[in-house]
């Protein structure tokens, strides 16, 4: 989910997070702390999501991408 220009609000996806299959990975790209807190307030299962803040360094971004693809 591109948090800077979302096609669907991150909180809407958070509301559905309990219905998502366990193999689905959700990535919040460019999330602010406010957005991260907002989705966590909707559902605790959001804690499994991958959150990349706007200030994420390229090295950290590469490590998270490796986590996603295995």
GROMACS .gro file of C-alpha atoms in nm:
model
   70
    1UNK     CA    1   0.000   0.000   0.000
    2UNK     CA    2   0.152   0.327  -0.110
    3UNK     CA    3   0.075   0.547   0.189
    4UNK     CA    4   0.157   0.866   0.001
    5UNK     CA    5  -0.096   0.799  -0.275
    6UNK     CA    6  -0.313   0.510  -0.158
    7UNK     CA    7  -0.573   0.373  -0.392
    8UNK     CA    8  -0.742   0.235  -0.079
    9UNK     CA    9  -0.703   0.370   0.271
   10UNK     CA   10  -0.461   0.168   0.486
   11UNK     CA   11  -0.719   0.161   0.767
   12UNK     CA   12  -0.969  -0.003   0.529
   13UNK     CA   13  -0.724  -0.285   0.463
   14UNK     CA   14  -0.653  -0.308   0.836
   15UNK     CA   15  -1.024  -0.359   0.897
   16UNK     CA   16  -1.009  -0.662   0.666
   17UNK     CA   17  -0.676  -0.795   0.793
   18UNK     CA   18  -0.831  -1.078   0.995
   19UNK     CA   19  -0.991  -1.207   0.674
   20UNK     CA   20  -0.667  -1.215   0.474
   21UNK     CA   21  -0.505  -1.556   0.421
   22UNK     CA   22  -0.200  -1.616   0.642
   23UNK     CA   23   0.036  -1.620   0.343
   24UNK     CA   24  -0.059  -1.265   0.238
   25UNK     CA   25   0.203  -1.003   0.317
   26UNK     CA   26   0.099  -0.641   0.341
   27UNK     CA   27   0.361  -0.371   0.303
   28UNK     CA   28   0.294  -0.013   0.403
   29UNK     CA   29   0.523   0.193   0.183
   30UNK     CA   30   0.616   0.541   0.302
   31UNK     CA   31   0.397   0.520   0.610
   32UNK     CA   32   0.401   0.796   0.867
   33UNK     CA   33   0.399   0.711   1.235
   34UNK     CA   34   0.042   0.841   1.248
   35UNK     CA   35  -0.065   0.603   0.970
   36UNK     CA   36   0.111   0.312   1.140
   37UNK     CA   37  -0.061   0.387   1.470
   38UNK     CA   38  -0.394   0.426   1.293
   39UNK     CA   39  -0.386   0.080   1.135
   40UNK     CA   40  -0.266  -0.081   1.457
   41UNK     CA   41  -0.562   0.075   1.637
   42UNK     CA   42  -0.798  -0.093   1.391
   43UNK     CA   43  -0.660  -0.445   1.429
   44UNK     CA   44  -0.377  -0.603   1.632
   45UNK     CA   45  -0.309  -0.845   1.343
   46UNK     CA   46  -0.159  -0.550   1.157
   47UNK     CA   47   0.153  -0.601   1.368
   48UNK     CA   48   0.248  -0.871   1.111
   49UNK     CA   49   0.258  -0.612   0.834
   50UNK     CA   50   0.582  -0.477   0.696
   51UNK     CA   51   0.609  -0.103   0.751
   52UNK     CA   52   0.860   0.104   0.558
   53UNK     CA   53   0.871   0.465   0.663
   54UNK     CA   54   0.958   0.741   0.417
   55UNK     CA   55   1.304   0.775   0.572
   56UNK     CA   56   1.394   0.404   0.537
   57UNK     CA   57   1.755   0.369   0.422
   58UNK     CA   58   1.827   0.175   0.101
   59UNK     CA   59   2.020  -0.094   0.294
   60UNK     CA   60   1.722  -0.152   0.525
   61UNK     CA   61   1.485  -0.152   0.228
   62UNK     CA   62   1.693  -0.422   0.057
   63UNK     CA   63   1.690  -0.635   0.373
   64UNK     CA   64   1.312  -0.608   0.402
   65UNK     CA   65   1.271  -0.701   0.034
   66UNK     CA   66   1.482  -1.011   0.097
   67UNK     CA   67   1.250  -1.098   0.389
   68UNK     CA   68   0.950  -1.071   0.160
   69UNK     CA   69   1.077  -1.295  -0.118
   70UNK     CA   70   1.254  -1.539   0.113
   0.00000   0.00000   0.00000
